[in-house]
């Protein structure tokens, strides 16, 4: 039996959801280029595309909008939990527990699709409530007249977004919605394959996304830019990091050996939105880090990834750095649930093997006779 560490290059299922071309730096959802979706689409439309496999017509779009908008408020038990939990709790722990509580509260017999829409609708509310409560601010209840992305911004900031903020919020969420068979999506499938429930699958996905090798690099990238502070110091900083054998955060990817297309798109938004927020100096630092990083690492196929500019965008949109992985989860839940539904259409229990390298036939020794 062959051992493939990290299950690298092992396919677990066929999919028609996402295709990644790591050599050319291309990403497609249901065959549509991520460049087109980020520029012309919005959260609801792309979520529909990922879930149902086609772009919605007007009627289908207004139906999904209405469904997502009407399910945002949390059960009282979950809001109470968010009010009582320690303010310094890890936001991913809080989100994981709150989604688990949603599962306990949901006793109706609706389809996995309906439950997926409901979870997707409520995750921003969980994040925004916790963010405001720990800042000592009153919660802002969801506004059904706003789109998913605009309402998310509104619940965090207590005001409606500008046109650029709304566009950036939609694009950032679209870019995080799916990425084929990453660790968290696989975790969701393992749980789903036992015919457990969709809440348990999503809790597994959040648990896997929490780790710094998966969802946590975006805040680290932002910290780097803040630490450098001035674009003139960027080259020295990058060189000193690389000489010490440390990694440049927001650079490198298992699949992309060129620019991650999501980084290219987010760079444009980061430029505009940092200008609007008066923190353009951070963007200039990032741009210089990118230039120097590509100069020294590009020849090894190490380029900016999605996390390089996303932190700047999320920060400009009013989110705290430790909340960034939860925003990632709020978008990725669409991909998680779509992959679960696709897998369950042809389910087979996921049960790999381990290669035993221990002893066998050892003689049992009574406790008094042991060394
Ligand atoms: C994402 C990541 C884990 C993928 O790495 P991987 O495909 O498993 O590649 P490896 O970790 O085996 O690294 C391969 C080589 O590239 C180097 N490398 C990879 N990413 C690097 C980075 N960000 N900065 C400096 N060197 C890097 C490694 O040091 C290693 O060099 P070596 O062969 O001389 O030892 C890795 O690029 C990384 O740690 N990046 C920083 C964290 C990050 O931005 N994560 C978000 C991913 S979306």
Tab-separated table of C-alpha atoms and ligand atoms in Angstrom:
chain	number	residue	atom	x	y	z
A	1	UNK	CA	0.000	0.000	0.000
A	2	UNK	CA	1.328	3.453	-0.941
A	3	UNK	CA	1.484	6.165	1.731
A	4	UNK	CA	0.599	9.641	0.384
A	5	UNK	CA	1.368	12.158	3.115
A	6	UNK	CA	-1.275	14.864	3.293
A	7	UNK	CA	-3.252	12.860	0.691
A	8	UNK	CA	-1.399	14.964	-1.899
A	9	UNK	CA	-2.564	14.276	-5.483
A	10	UNK	CA	-5.334	11.911	-4.339
A	11	UNK	CA	-8.798	12.641	-5.754
A	12	UNK	CA	-11.729	12.019	-3.416
A	13	UNK	CA	-14.524	12.783	-5.880
A	14	UNK	CA	-15.427	14.132	-9.305
A	15	UNK	CA	-16.756	17.677	-9.245
A	16	UNK	CA	-18.319	20.239	-11.541
A	17	UNK	CA	-18.086	23.045	-8.983
A	18	UNK	CA	-14.565	24.502	-9.172
A	19	UNK	CA	-11.610	24.139	-11.518
A	20	UNK	CA	-8.157	25.506	-10.666
A	21	UNK	CA	-5.322	25.838	-13.177
A	22	UNK	CA	-2.327	26.293	-10.892
A	23	UNK	CA	0.203	26.741	-13.692
A	24	UNK	CA	-1.666	29.510	-15.509
A	25	UNK	CA	-3.193	31.025	-12.356
A	26	UNK	CA	-6.851	30.546	-13.348
A	27	UNK	CA	-9.896	29.743	-11.254
A	28	UNK	CA	-13.403	28.897	-12.464
A	29	UNK	CA	-16.679	28.362	-10.597
A	30	UNK	CA	-19.045	26.166	-12.646
A	31	UNK	CA	-16.983	27.091	-15.727
A	32	UNK	CA	-17.155	30.869	-15.213
A	33	UNK	CA	-13.885	32.758	-14.733
A	34	UNK	CA	-13.358	34.242	-11.286
A	35	UNK	CA	-12.345	37.497	-12.993
A	36	UNK	CA	-15.831	37.853	-14.535
A	37	UNK	CA	-17.656	36.784	-11.378
A	38	UNK	CA	-15.708	39.193	-9.124
A	39	UNK	CA	-16.318	42.053	-11.532
A	40	UNK	CA	-19.921	41.529	-12.631
A	41	UNK	CA	-21.635	39.270	-10.072
A	42	UNK	CA	-22.643	39.561	-6.408
A	43	UNK	CA	-22.790	37.241	-3.385
A	44	UNK	CA	-26.331	35.936	-3.968
A	45	UNK	CA	-25.857	35.269	-7.673
A	46	UNK	CA	-22.519	33.447	-7.269
A	47	UNK	CA	-23.834	31.441	-4.302
A	48	UNK	CA	-26.785	30.362	-6.470
A	49	UNK	CA	-24.344	29.442	-9.254
A	50	UNK	CA	-22.241	27.303	-6.920
A	51	UNK	CA	-25.222	25.620	-5.275
A	52	UNK	CA	-27.425	25.029	-8.347
A	53	UNK	CA	-24.824	24.852	-11.154
A	54	UNK	CA	-26.225	27.679	-13.309
A	55	UNK	CA	-26.609	31.450	-13.194
A	56	UNK	CA	-30.080	32.368	-11.888
A	57	UNK	CA	-32.686	34.157	-14.009
A	58	UNK	CA	-34.359	37.242	-12.475
A	59	UNK	CA	-37.037	35.231	-10.684
A	60	UNK	CA	-34.540	32.725	-9.252
A	61	UNK	CA	-32.237	35.528	-8.151
A	62	UNK	CA	-34.970	37.381	-6.294
A	63	UNK	CA	-36.057	34.111	-4.667
A	64	UNK	CA	-32.568	33.309	-3.350
A	65	UNK	CA	-32.104	36.952	-2.243
A	66	UNK	CA	-35.360	36.832	-0.351
A	67	UNK	CA	-34.528	33.492	1.288
A	68	UNK	CA	-31.072	34.628	2.382
A	69	UNK	CA	-32.431	37.954	3.682
A	70	UNK	CA	-35.314	36.453	5.667
A	71	UNK	CA	-33.231	33.941	7.649
A	72	UNK	CA	-30.558	36.245	9.087
A	73	UNK	CA	-31.813	36.719	12.651
A	74	UNK	CA	-30.451	34.268	15.235
A	75	UNK	CA	-32.425	32.118	17.672
A	76	UNK	CA	-32.499	33.871	21.098
A	77	UNK	CA	-30.310	31.152	22.657
A	78	UNK	CA	-27.487	31.925	20.211
A	79	UNK	CA	-27.704	35.700	20.721
A	80	UNK	CA	-27.671	35.109	24.490
A	81	UNK	CA	-24.576	32.916	24.128
A	82	UNK	CA	-22.814	35.671	22.134
A	83	UNK	CA	-23.662	38.181	24.845
A	84	UNK	CA	-22.305	35.964	27.612
A	85	UNK	CA	-19.184	34.441	26.055
A	86	UNK	CA	-15.771	35.858	27.132
A	87	UNK	CA	-14.912	38.862	24.987
A	88	UNK	CA	-11.361	37.584	24.369
A	89	UNK	CA	-12.536	34.226	22.988
A	90	UNK	CA	-11.090	33.159	19.648
A	91	UNK	CA	-13.672	34.295	17.027
A	92	UNK	CA	-13.421	30.961	15.162
A	93	UNK	CA	-14.212	29.081	18.403
A	94	UNK	CA	-17.204	31.346	18.939
A	95	UNK	CA	-18.427	30.842	15.370
A	96	UNK	CA	-17.965	27.056	15.579
A	97	UNK	CA	-19.966	26.829	18.800
A	98	UNK	CA	-22.705	29.163	17.539
A	99	UNK	CA	-23.176	27.116	14.333
A	100	UNK	CA	-23.347	23.980	16.453
A	101	UNK	CA	-26.075	25.633	18.544
A	102	UNK	CA	-27.982	26.504	15.352
A	103	UNK	CA	-27.984	22.769	14.611
A	104	UNK	CA	-29.498	21.990	18.017
A	105	UNK	CA	-32.204	24.642	17.452
A	106	UNK	CA	-33.087	23.475	13.924
A	107	UNK	CA	-35.549	20.639	14.361
A	108	UNK	CA	-37.465	20.992	11.103
A	109	UNK	CA	-37.306	18.545	8.266
A	110	UNK	CA	-36.218	20.849	5.455
A	111	UNK	CA	-33.739	19.812	2.752
A	112	UNK	CA	-29.959	20.132	3.020
A	113	UNK	CA	-30.188	22.982	0.497
A	114	UNK	CA	-32.673	24.914	2.668
A	115	UNK	CA	-30.541	24.351	5.763
A	116	UNK	CA	-27.405	25.428	3.853
A	117	UNK	CA	-29.088	28.692	2.835
A	118	UNK	CA	-30.141	29.266	6.437
A	119	UNK	CA	-26.611	28.659	7.829
A	120	UNK	CA	-25.080	30.911	5.130
A	121	UNK	CA	-27.584	33.614	5.986
A	122	UNK	CA	-26.861	33.500	9.743
A	123	UNK	CA	-23.038	33.281	9.844
A	124	UNK	CA	-22.524	37.040	9.161
A	125	UNK	CA	-24.982	37.818	11.972
A	126	UNK	CA	-22.984	35.661	14.409
A	127	UNK	CA	-19.725	37.381	13.373
A	128	UNK	CA	-21.101	40.927	13.465
A	129	UNK	CA	-22.899	40.460	16.808
A	130	UNK	CA	-19.770	39.064	18.468
A	131	UNK	CA	-17.550	41.752	16.935
A	132	UNK	CA	-19.744	44.580	18.230
A	133	UNK	CA	-20.450	43.003	21.629
A	134	UNK	CA	-16.770	42.516	22.398
A	135	UNK	CA	-16.129	46.155	21.442
A	136	UNK	CA	-18.789	47.108	23.997
A	137	UNK	CA	-21.186	48.285	21.260
A	138	UNK	CA	-24.880	47.474	20.818
A	139	UNK	CA	-25.680	44.834	18.232
A	140	UNK	CA	-27.123	46.028	14.916
A	141	UNK	CA	-29.957	43.784	13.771
A	142	UNK	CA	-30.015	42.647	10.123
A	143	UNK	CA	-31.809	44.820	7.583
A	144	UNK	CA	-33.810	42.723	5.107
A	145	UNK	CA	-33.810	45.494	2.509
A	146	UNK	CA	-30.026	45.187	2.093
A	147	UNK	CA	-28.157	42.613	0.041
A	148	UNK	CA	-26.158	39.883	1.819
A	149	UNK	CA	-22.796	41.703	1.517
A	150	UNK	CA	-24.198	45.168	2.297
A	151	UNK	CA	-26.080	43.858	5.310
A	152	UNK	CA	-22.915	42.149	6.615
A	153	UNK	CA	-21.055	45.486	6.393
A	154	UNK	CA	-24.028	47.300	7.946
A	155	UNK	CA	-24.250	44.928	10.961
A	156	UNK	CA	-20.498	45.440	11.607
A	157	UNK	CA	-20.263	49.207	11.054
A	158	UNK	CA	-23.786	50.435	11.876
A	159	UNK	CA	-24.009	52.312	8.559
A	160	UNK	CA	-24.530	51.452	4.925
A	161	UNK	CA	-21.443	50.861	2.771
A	162	UNK	CA	-20.260	53.222	0.025
A	163	UNK	CA	-20.474	51.897	-3.548
A	164	UNK	CA	-16.815	50.901	-3.441
A	165	UNK	CA	-17.187	49.191	-0.042
A	166	UNK	CA	-20.192	47.265	-1.300
A	167	UNK	CA	-18.349	46.178	-4.450
A	168	UNK	CA	-15.245	45.208	-2.436
A	169	UNK	CA	-17.304	43.245	0.094
A	170	UNK	CA	-19.104	41.318	-2.661
A	171	UNK	CA	-15.873	40.605	-4.543
A	172	UNK	CA	-13.974	39.496	-1.419
A	173	UNK	CA	-16.770	37.078	-0.459
A	174	UNK	CA	-17.054	35.711	-4.011
A	175	UNK	CA	-13.291	35.106	-4.138
A	176	UNK	CA	-13.407	33.030	-0.931
A	177	UNK	CA	-16.514	31.007	-1.804
A	178	UNK	CA	-14.879	27.825	-3.030
A	179	UNK	CA	-11.472	26.375	-3.808
A	180	UNK	CA	-11.931	22.722	-4.773
A	181	UNK	CA	-10.721	20.034	-2.326
A	182	UNK	CA	-8.996	22.086	0.389
A	183	UNK	CA	-8.598	20.773	3.967
A	184	UNK	CA	-11.822	22.269	5.355
A	185	UNK	CA	-13.963	21.071	2.430
A	186	UNK	CA	-12.519	17.584	2.834
A	187	UNK	CA	-13.315	17.718	6.566
A	188	UNK	CA	-16.943	18.559	5.691
A	189	UNK	CA	-17.105	15.576	3.314
A	190	UNK	CA	-15.684	13.131	5.873
A	191	UNK	CA	-18.502	14.053	8.264
A	192	UNK	CA	-21.192	14.096	5.548
A	193	UNK	CA	-20.139	10.673	4.222
A	194	UNK	CA	-21.238	9.051	7.501
A	195	UNK	CA	-24.744	10.489	6.806
A	196	UNK	CA	-24.382	12.868	9.736
A	197	UNK	CA	-26.107	16.288	9.308
A	198	UNK	CA	-25.120	19.486	7.480
A	199	UNK	CA	-24.557	21.493	10.699
A	200	UNK	CA	-22.012	18.900	11.862
A	201	UNK	CA	-20.290	19.090	8.463
A	202	UNK	CA	-20.040	22.884	8.617
A	203	UNK	CA	-18.722	22.718	12.201
A	204	UNK	CA	-15.986	20.357	10.922
A	205	UNK	CA	-15.209	22.819	8.113
A	206	UNK	CA	-14.877	25.750	10.541
A	207	UNK	CA	-12.659	23.616	12.797
A	208	UNK	CA	-10.290	22.829	9.918
A	209	UNK	CA	-10.283	26.387	8.582
A	210	UNK	CA	-9.232	27.719	11.996
A	211	UNK	CA	-5.664	26.397	11.630
A	212	UNK	CA	-2.891	28.807	10.597
A	213	UNK	CA	-1.929	26.626	7.621
A	214	UNK	CA	-5.392	27.181	6.139
A	215	UNK	CA	-7.455	30.233	7.081
A	216	UNK	CA	-5.136	32.277	9.258
A	217	UNK	CA	-2.489	33.785	6.943
A	218	UNK	CA	-4.515	36.884	5.988
A	219	UNK	CA	-4.174	38.540	9.387
A	220	UNK	CA	-0.456	37.634	9.487
A	221	UNK	CA	0.063	39.364	6.132
A	222	UNK	CA	-1.616	42.513	7.428
A	223	UNK	CA	0.501	42.425	10.605
A	224	UNK	CA	3.603	42.351	8.378
A	225	UNK	CA	2.561	45.539	6.574
A	226	UNK	CA	1.798	47.284	9.863
A	227	UNK	CA	5.133	46.211	11.326
A	228	UNK	CA	7.038	47.554	8.291
A	229	UNK	CA	5.049	50.792	8.390
A	230	UNK	CA	6.989	52.575	5.635
A	231	UNK	CA	7.501	51.398	2.043
A	232	UNK	CA	11.194	52.432	2.177
A	233	UNK	CA	11.758	49.737	4.820
A	234	UNK	CA	10.041	46.937	2.880
A	235	UNK	CA	13.047	45.531	1.005
A	236	UNK	CA	15.203	45.349	4.140
A	237	UNK	CA	12.349	43.636	6.041
A	238	UNK	CA	11.737	41.016	3.352
A	239	UNK	CA	15.441	40.269	2.934
A	240	UNK	CA	15.999	39.917	6.655
A	241	UNK	CA	13.019	37.549	6.915
A	242	UNK	CA	14.196	35.385	4.022
A	243	UNK	CA	17.798	35.300	5.237
A	244	UNK	CA	16.559	34.024	8.594
A	245	UNK	CA	14.679	31.258	6.733
A	246	UNK	CA	11.285	32.694	7.713
A	247	UNK	CA	8.266	32.700	5.415
A	248	UNK	CA	6.766	35.747	3.809
A	249	UNK	CA	3.095	35.622	4.787
A	250	UNK	CA	0.609	35.803	1.920
A	251	UNK	CA	3.143	34.267	-0.473
A	252	UNK	CA	3.221	30.725	-1.872
A	253	UNK	CA	0.531	28.132	-2.544
A	254	UNK	CA	0.313	24.345	-2.858
A	255	UNK	CA	-1.536	24.592	-6.195
A	256	UNK	CA	-0.650	27.977	-7.707
A	257	UNK	CA	2.908	28.228	-8.989
A	258	UNK	CA	2.258	31.713	-10.369
A	259	UNK	CA	0.063	34.657	-9.226
A	260	UNK	CA	-3.061	33.478	-7.444
A	261	UNK	CA	-5.783	35.176	-9.563
A	262	UNK	CA	-7.634	36.134	-6.374
A	263	UNK	CA	-4.611	38.161	-5.236
A	264	UNK	CA	-4.640	40.115	-8.511
A	265	UNK	CA	-8.318	41.023	-8.104
A	266	UNK	CA	-8.059	41.878	-4.408
A	267	UNK	CA	-5.052	44.104	-5.099
A	268	UNK	CA	-7.273	46.410	-7.173
A	269	UNK	CA	-9.836	46.644	-4.363
A	270	UNK	CA	-7.141	47.108	-1.714
A	271	UNK	CA	-5.745	50.071	-3.648
A	272	UNK	CA	-9.091	51.838	-3.967
A	273	UNK	CA	-10.452	51.119	-0.523
A	274	UNK	CA	-7.279	51.977	1.445
A	275	UNK	CA	-7.321	55.332	-0.390
A	276	UNK	CA	-10.959	55.873	0.630
A	277	UNK	CA	-10.095	54.994	4.259
A	278	UNK	CA	-6.948	57.144	4.463
A	279	UNK	CA	-4.591	54.172	4.984
A	280	UNK	CA	-3.063	54.171	1.527
A	281	UNK	CA	0.431	54.016	3.109
A	282	UNK	CA	-0.328	50.386	4.111
A	283	UNK	CA	-1.186	49.573	0.512
A	284	UNK	CA	2.086	51.165	-0.640
A	285	UNK	CA	3.991	49.002	1.846
A	286	UNK	CA	2.170	45.897	0.567
A	287	UNK	CA	2.925	46.790	-3.034
A	288	UNK	CA	6.622	47.135	-2.242
A	289	UNK	CA	6.646	43.828	-0.297
A	290	UNK	CA	5.014	42.200	-3.324
A	291	UNK	CA	7.638	43.643	-5.685
A	292	UNK	CA	10.572	42.537	-3.509
A	293	UNK	CA	8.971	39.149	-2.696
A	294	UNK	CA	8.446	38.351	-6.382
A	295	UNK	CA	12.027	39.449	-7.126
A	296	UNK	CA	13.457	36.944	-4.621
A	297	UNK	CA	10.858	34.148	-4.602
A	298	UNK	CA	9.248	34.299	-8.072
A	299	UNK	CA	11.879	32.023	-9.636
A	300	UNK	CA	10.785	29.269	-7.161
A	301	UNK	CA	7.142	29.663	-8.225
A	302	UNK	CA	6.263	31.545	-5.025
A	303	UNK	CA	3.905	34.487	-5.650
A	304	UNK	CA	1.244	36.422	-3.712
A	305	UNK	CA	-1.757	34.302	-2.707
A	306	UNK	CA	-5.342	35.256	-1.795
A	307	UNK	CA	-4.288	36.220	1.746
A	308	UNK	CA	-1.757	38.835	0.657
A	309	UNK	CA	-4.270	41.618	-0.099
A	310	UNK	CA	-7.481	40.257	1.489
A	311	UNK	CA	-6.440	41.381	4.989
A	312	UNK	CA	-6.050	44.969	3.761
A	313	UNK	CA	-9.526	44.812	2.215
A	314	UNK	CA	-11.198	43.263	5.310
A	315	UNK	CA	-9.434	45.731	7.616
A	316	UNK	CA	-10.584	48.668	5.464
A	317	UNK	CA	-14.131	47.281	5.636
A	318	UNK	CA	-14.151	47.619	9.435
A	319	UNK	CA	-13.197	44.090	10.564
A	320	UNK	CA	-10.651	43.322	13.302
A	321	UNK	CA	-7.656	41.238	12.165
A	322	UNK	CA	-8.490	38.194	14.322
A	323	UNK	CA	-11.949	38.104	12.683
A	324	UNK	CA	-10.580	37.601	9.151
A	325	UNK	CA	-10.830	33.761	9.221
A	326	UNK	CA	-14.506	34.046	10.206
A	327	UNK	CA	-15.212	36.194	7.117
A	328	UNK	CA	-13.438	33.526	5.075
A	329	UNK	CA	-15.805	30.930	6.655
A	330	UNK	CA	-18.871	33.088	5.924
A	331	UNK	CA	-18.091	32.783	2.212
A	332	UNK	CA	-16.584	29.274	2.116
A	333	UNK	CA	-19.734	27.809	3.694
A	334	UNK	CA	-21.284	28.042	0.214
A	335	UNK	CA	-18.544	25.813	-1.226
A	336	UNK	CA	-18.605	23.441	1.757
A	337	UNK	CA	-22.338	22.824	1.499
A	338	UNK	CA	-22.286	22.576	-2.324
A	339	UNK	CA	-19.532	19.934	-2.148
A	340	UNK	CA	-21.440	18.012	0.534
A	341	UNK	CA	-24.589	17.931	-1.633
A	342	UNK	CA	-22.564	16.904	-4.703
A	343	UNK	CA	-20.819	14.132	-2.738
A	344	UNK	CA	-24.020	12.792	-1.204
A	345	UNK	CA	-25.539	12.256	-4.662
A	346	UNK	CA	-23.064	9.391	-4.994
A	347	UNK	CA	-22.085	8.815	-1.366
A	348	UNK	CA	-19.497	6.361	-0.188
A	349	UNK	CA	-18.263	6.348	3.413
A	350	UNK	CA	-14.810	7.958	3.553
A	351	UNK	CA	-12.624	5.415	5.270
A	352	UNK	CA	-8.941	5.487	4.275
A	353	UNK	CA	-6.296	3.176	5.724
A	354	UNK	CA	-3.259	3.582	7.922
A	355	UNK	CA	-0.118	1.527	7.461
A	356	UNK	CA	0.572	-0.247	10.755
A	357	UNK	CA	4.234	-0.015	11.781
A	358	UNK	CA	3.904	-1.160	15.438
A	359	UNK	CA	4.468	-4.582	17.037
A	360	UNK	CA	1.944	-7.433	17.171
A	361	UNK	CA	1.509	-10.433	19.523
A	362	UNK	CA	2.873	-8.705	22.648
A	363	UNK	CA	2.333	-10.617	25.905
A	364	UNK	CA	-0.034	-8.933	28.404
A	365	UNK	CA	1.834	-8.186	31.687
A	366	UNK	CA	-0.085	-7.758	34.999
A	367	UNK	CA	0.420	-4.238	36.437
A	368	UNK	CA	2.513	-5.392	39.424
A	369	UNK	CA	5.000	-7.093	37.107
A	370	UNK	CA	5.594	-4.025	34.875
A	371	UNK	CA	8.814	-1.965	35.023
B	1	LIG	C1	1.012	28.007	1.548
B	1	LIG	C2	2.226	27.123	1.801
B	1	LIG	C3	2.033	26.323	3.102
B	1	LIG	C4	2.337	26.146	0.608
B	1	LIG	O1	3.544	25.546	0.673
B	1	LIG	P1	3.904	24.109	0.029
B	1	LIG	O2	3.395	23.987	-1.339
B	1	LIG	O3	3.517	23.056	0.999
B	1	LIG	O4	5.470	24.285	-0.096
B	1	LIG	P2	6.532	24.029	1.039
B	1	LIG	O5	6.059	24.471	2.369
B	1	LIG	O6	6.955	22.618	0.876
B	1	LIG	O7	7.719	25.015	0.555
B	1	LIG	C5	8.508	24.794	-0.617
B	1	LIG	C6	9.699	25.748	-0.615
B	1	LIG	O8	9.241	27.093	-0.796
B	1	LIG	C7	9.591	27.908	0.310
B	1	LIG	N1	8.453	28.774	0.614
B	1	LIG	C8	7.132	28.465	0.479
B	1	LIG	N2	6.382	29.515	0.836
B	1	LIG	C9	7.232	30.497	1.208
B	1	LIG	C10	7.041	31.799	1.700
B	1	LIG	N3	5.807	32.287	1.876
B	1	LIG	N4	8.113	32.547	2.008
B	1	LIG	C11	9.368	32.038	1.830
B	1	LIG	N5	9.612	30.804	1.367
B	1	LIG	C12	8.548	30.035	1.073
B	1	LIG	C13	9.838	26.935	1.460
B	1	LIG	O9	10.687	27.498	2.425
B	1	LIG	C14	10.446	25.773	0.731
B	1	LIG	O10	11.786	26.104	0.430
B	1	LIG	P3	12.927	24.959	0.410
B	1	LIG	O11	12.506	24.006	-0.662
B	1	LIG	O12	14.170	25.721	0.103
B	1	LIG	O13	12.890	24.347	1.793
B	1	LIG	C15	3.513	27.992	1.906
B	1	LIG	O14	3.751	28.656	0.687
B	1	LIG	C16	3.463	28.987	3.067
B	1	LIG	O15	3.744	28.625	4.214
B	1	LIG	N6	3.108	30.287	2.784
B	1	LIG	C17	3.014	31.285	3.813
B	1	LIG	C18	1.660	31.198	4.523
B	1	LIG	C19	0.515	31.607	3.623
B	1	LIG	O16	0.542	32.653	2.986
B	1	LIG	N7	-0.532	30.767	3.613
B	1	LIG	C20	-1.740	31.041	2.866
B	1	LIG	C21	-1.943	30.038	1.792
B	1	LIG	S1	-3.340	30.457	0.787
